[in-house]
Amino acid sequence: MTTGPARVRFAPSPTGDLHVGGARTALFNWIVARQTGGKFILRIEDTDQNRLVGESIDGILESIRWLGLDWDEGPLVEGPHAPYFQSQRLDLYTRYVHQLVDAGHAYPCFCSAERLAEVREQQRARKEPPGYDRHCRNLSKEEVQAKFDAGETAVYRFKMPLDGETSFYDLLRGEISYENRNLQDLVLLKTDGYPTYHMANVVDDHLMEISHIMRADEWIPTAPLHVQMYQAFGWEPPIYAHMPVVLRPDGKGKLSKRDGAVGVLEYQQKGYLPEAVVNYLALLGWAYDDKTEIFTIDELIEKFNVEKVNPSPARYSFEKLEWMNQHYINHVLELDDVAARCVPFLVDAGLVDPVAADTTTGEFAKVRDTIELVKDRLKYLTEAPELVDFFFKDETDDYDAETLVPRKTEPETALAGLKAAREGLADIDFSDEEALEAKLRELAEEIGLKAGQMFMPIRVAVSGRTVSPGLFETLRVLGRDTVLARIDIAIQKLQAHSA
RNA sequence: GCCCCCAUAGUCUAGCGGCCUAGGACGCCACCCUUUCAAGGUGGAGACCGCGGGUUCGAAUCCCGCUGGGGGUACCA
């Protein structure tokens, strides 16, 4: 698709959180930049003062950063085409609009919002396609001057050719063409002096030397306008590749906030790994072959091919993403890595000291030892605290004596098992998991219990719950003192219960 | 309404004229492993490749129509 280094851009509009659909577009752009040794440019399209949510910019930058998509030019890092906020480039757009006006490709339009609404209303009543009626397109120089002199404000519209057709090549779909007579004289510059997306994006993409425009599907209908603008300016248009939109899980419309977690940062908070999110997003509409689906970021850079992105819209699946996340935690990341990523969540839960963030500390070692036991059953990092809390607390959470008694057994059975364990484990080497297991199995046999009947009460006694990591490794990590003390408590509980 | 895009199982997809009695994954169902829960292993159900016409010795793959879905139709992006 390209011969040299690509200059691509991701241009979010700061109107809220960056959501996964946008993140996917950003990812594809970033990958293309990296695989061609090009540049990934981040540009903030803050051209709509009404929808602007100032604080959202930080969140968007944080989201992109969290995903690991570093940008070469843009906010904070700047670059040769600064500023990268369109609100700081207003004079440029004004200048270029006037260039179009002078060349006869744009014109001021004095129509009020009311008149436009009225025109649309009438068109609808007559069942005609809605759109601007080009009322001001042929105003004479004198008429225009008179209106400005009278203090009227104007927007500037592009003077779309009335006949002929406009076509462009889309990397995923091939040639796409539109008949000009169906195209509109869209607004380029608004009355508040801000440009519309069309103006800002064409001017900036050209000035910033963007080579490939990879953006969402929804932009296809306005692409011919952009192509006409490039022509009017006498500029070479970039290569286009429109990414299919991400649909709601039920397929009924674009994915939006209403459909659950769609903000990138929500995934961070919910204990997802950026690697898993990236991997899932890459697979949404793209596949390398008929088998592979786990890709490191470097493999994506090596194997991804924009031209193979499936042009049909894809539904978003929370289930598959969840599976992907679990797969990464269970099978892709190394233990130390998972442990380190769990630390913030454990700290938040008040279980470990913040110094555990330093992987050379004993605190971290303890975290690693416990995470090792639950790594293969974690779906989200957020589950870590609830799975390992009993290793860090002095006592287990309170539990009902009943839970010490496995189904279909009597309290006496559980009590006998616990007492046997209490004695039998007293002088066992707790660092030796196999010895622990051998001893417990031996004790079970001695008192005529099945392994499960013996193990469950102990599990509950030491962890306070019926679901826990493997028993013997749990005992090993807990250590003799804690284990014996907790068994004592369990025995008391059971005796009190039966009395 | 008009314009544009898309079309392989519930979902994401492989396939780019014969290798397809359509492959993989998620989800689902069994069974195995097993000290709980996961993970893992094995097997299974699930697609007349949206429908109808062509082209061809041969079509999921090429062409046309239809239907369906999605997008756009703003002084929003």
mmCIF file of N, CA and C in Angstrom, chain A residues 15 31 105 229 276 293 323 350 391 435 451 458 467 481:
data_model
loop_
_atom_site.group_PDB
_atom_site.id
_atom_site.type_symbol
_atom_site.label_atom_id
_atom_site.label_comp_id
_atom_site.label_asym_id
_atom_site.label_seq_id
_atom_site.Cartn_x
_atom_site.Cartn_y
_atom_site.Cartn_z
ATOM 1 N N THR A 15 -14.672 15.563 22.923
ATOM 2 C CA THR A 15 -16.054 15.738 23.354
ATOM 3 C C THR A 15 -16.435 14.709 24.406
ATOM 4 N N ILE A 31 0.027 1.464 14.009
ATOM 5 C CA ILE A 31 0.728 0.309 13.452
ATOM 6 C C ILE A 31 1.324 0.631 12.085
ATOM 7 N N HIS A 105 -14.086 28.983 -5.504
ATOM 8 C CA HIS A 105 -14.474 27.654 -5.029
ATOM 9 C C HIS A 105 -15.261 27.684 -3.726
ATOM 10 N N MET A 229 -12.050 19.546 -2.510
ATOM 11 C CA MET A 229 -11.291 20.621 -1.876
ATOM 12 C C MET A 229 -9.809 20.537 -2.223
ATOM 13 N N ALA A 276 -4.184 -6.993 25.895
ATOM 14 C CA ALA A 276 -5.346 -7.785 25.515
ATOM 15 C C ALA A 276 -6.341 -6.928 24.741
ATOM 16 N N GLU A 293 -4.208 -15.914 16.607
ATOM 17 C CA GLU A 293 -4.986 -14.775 17.083
ATOM 18 C C GLU A 293 -4.384 -14.095 18.296
ATOM 19 N N TRP A 323 -12.368 -13.068 27.360
ATOM 20 C CA TRP A 323 -11.569 -14.279 27.177
ATOM 21 C C TRP A 323 -10.124 -13.907 26.869
ATOM 22 N N GLY A 350 -6.094 -1.873 50.183
ATOM 23 C CA GLY A 350 -5.536 -1.768 51.524
ATOM 24 C C GLY A 350 -4.838 -3.035 52.008
ATOM 25 N N PHE A 391 -4.298 -13.893 52.547
ATOM 26 C CA PHE A 391 -2.852 -14.090 52.738
ATOM 27 C C PHE A 391 -2.259 -12.858 53.436
ATOM 28 N N ALA A 435 5.242 -32.801 50.906
ATOM 29 C CA ALA A 435 5.170 -33.402 52.242
ATOM 30 C C ALA A 435 3.817 -33.091 52.858
ATOM 31 N N ALA A 451 -10.376 -37.816 50.328
ATOM 32 C CA ALA A 451 -9.500 -36.650 50.269
ATOM 33 C C ALA A 451 -10.290 -35.346 50.320
ATOM 34 N N ILE A 458 -10.308 -27.825 55.785
ATOM 35 C CA ILE A 458 -9.031 -27.123 55.986
ATOM 36 C C ILE A 458 -8.992 -25.886 55.097
ATOM 37 N N VAL A 467 -13.875 -21.499 47.978
ATOM 38 C CA VAL A 467 -13.126 -21.451 46.727
ATOM 39 C C VAL A 467 -11.790 -20.776 46.991
ATOM 40 N N ASP A 481 2.476 -21.224 61.357
ATOM 41 C CA ASP A 481 1.812 -20.512 62.443
ATOM 42 C C ASP A 481 0.399 -20.091 62.081
#
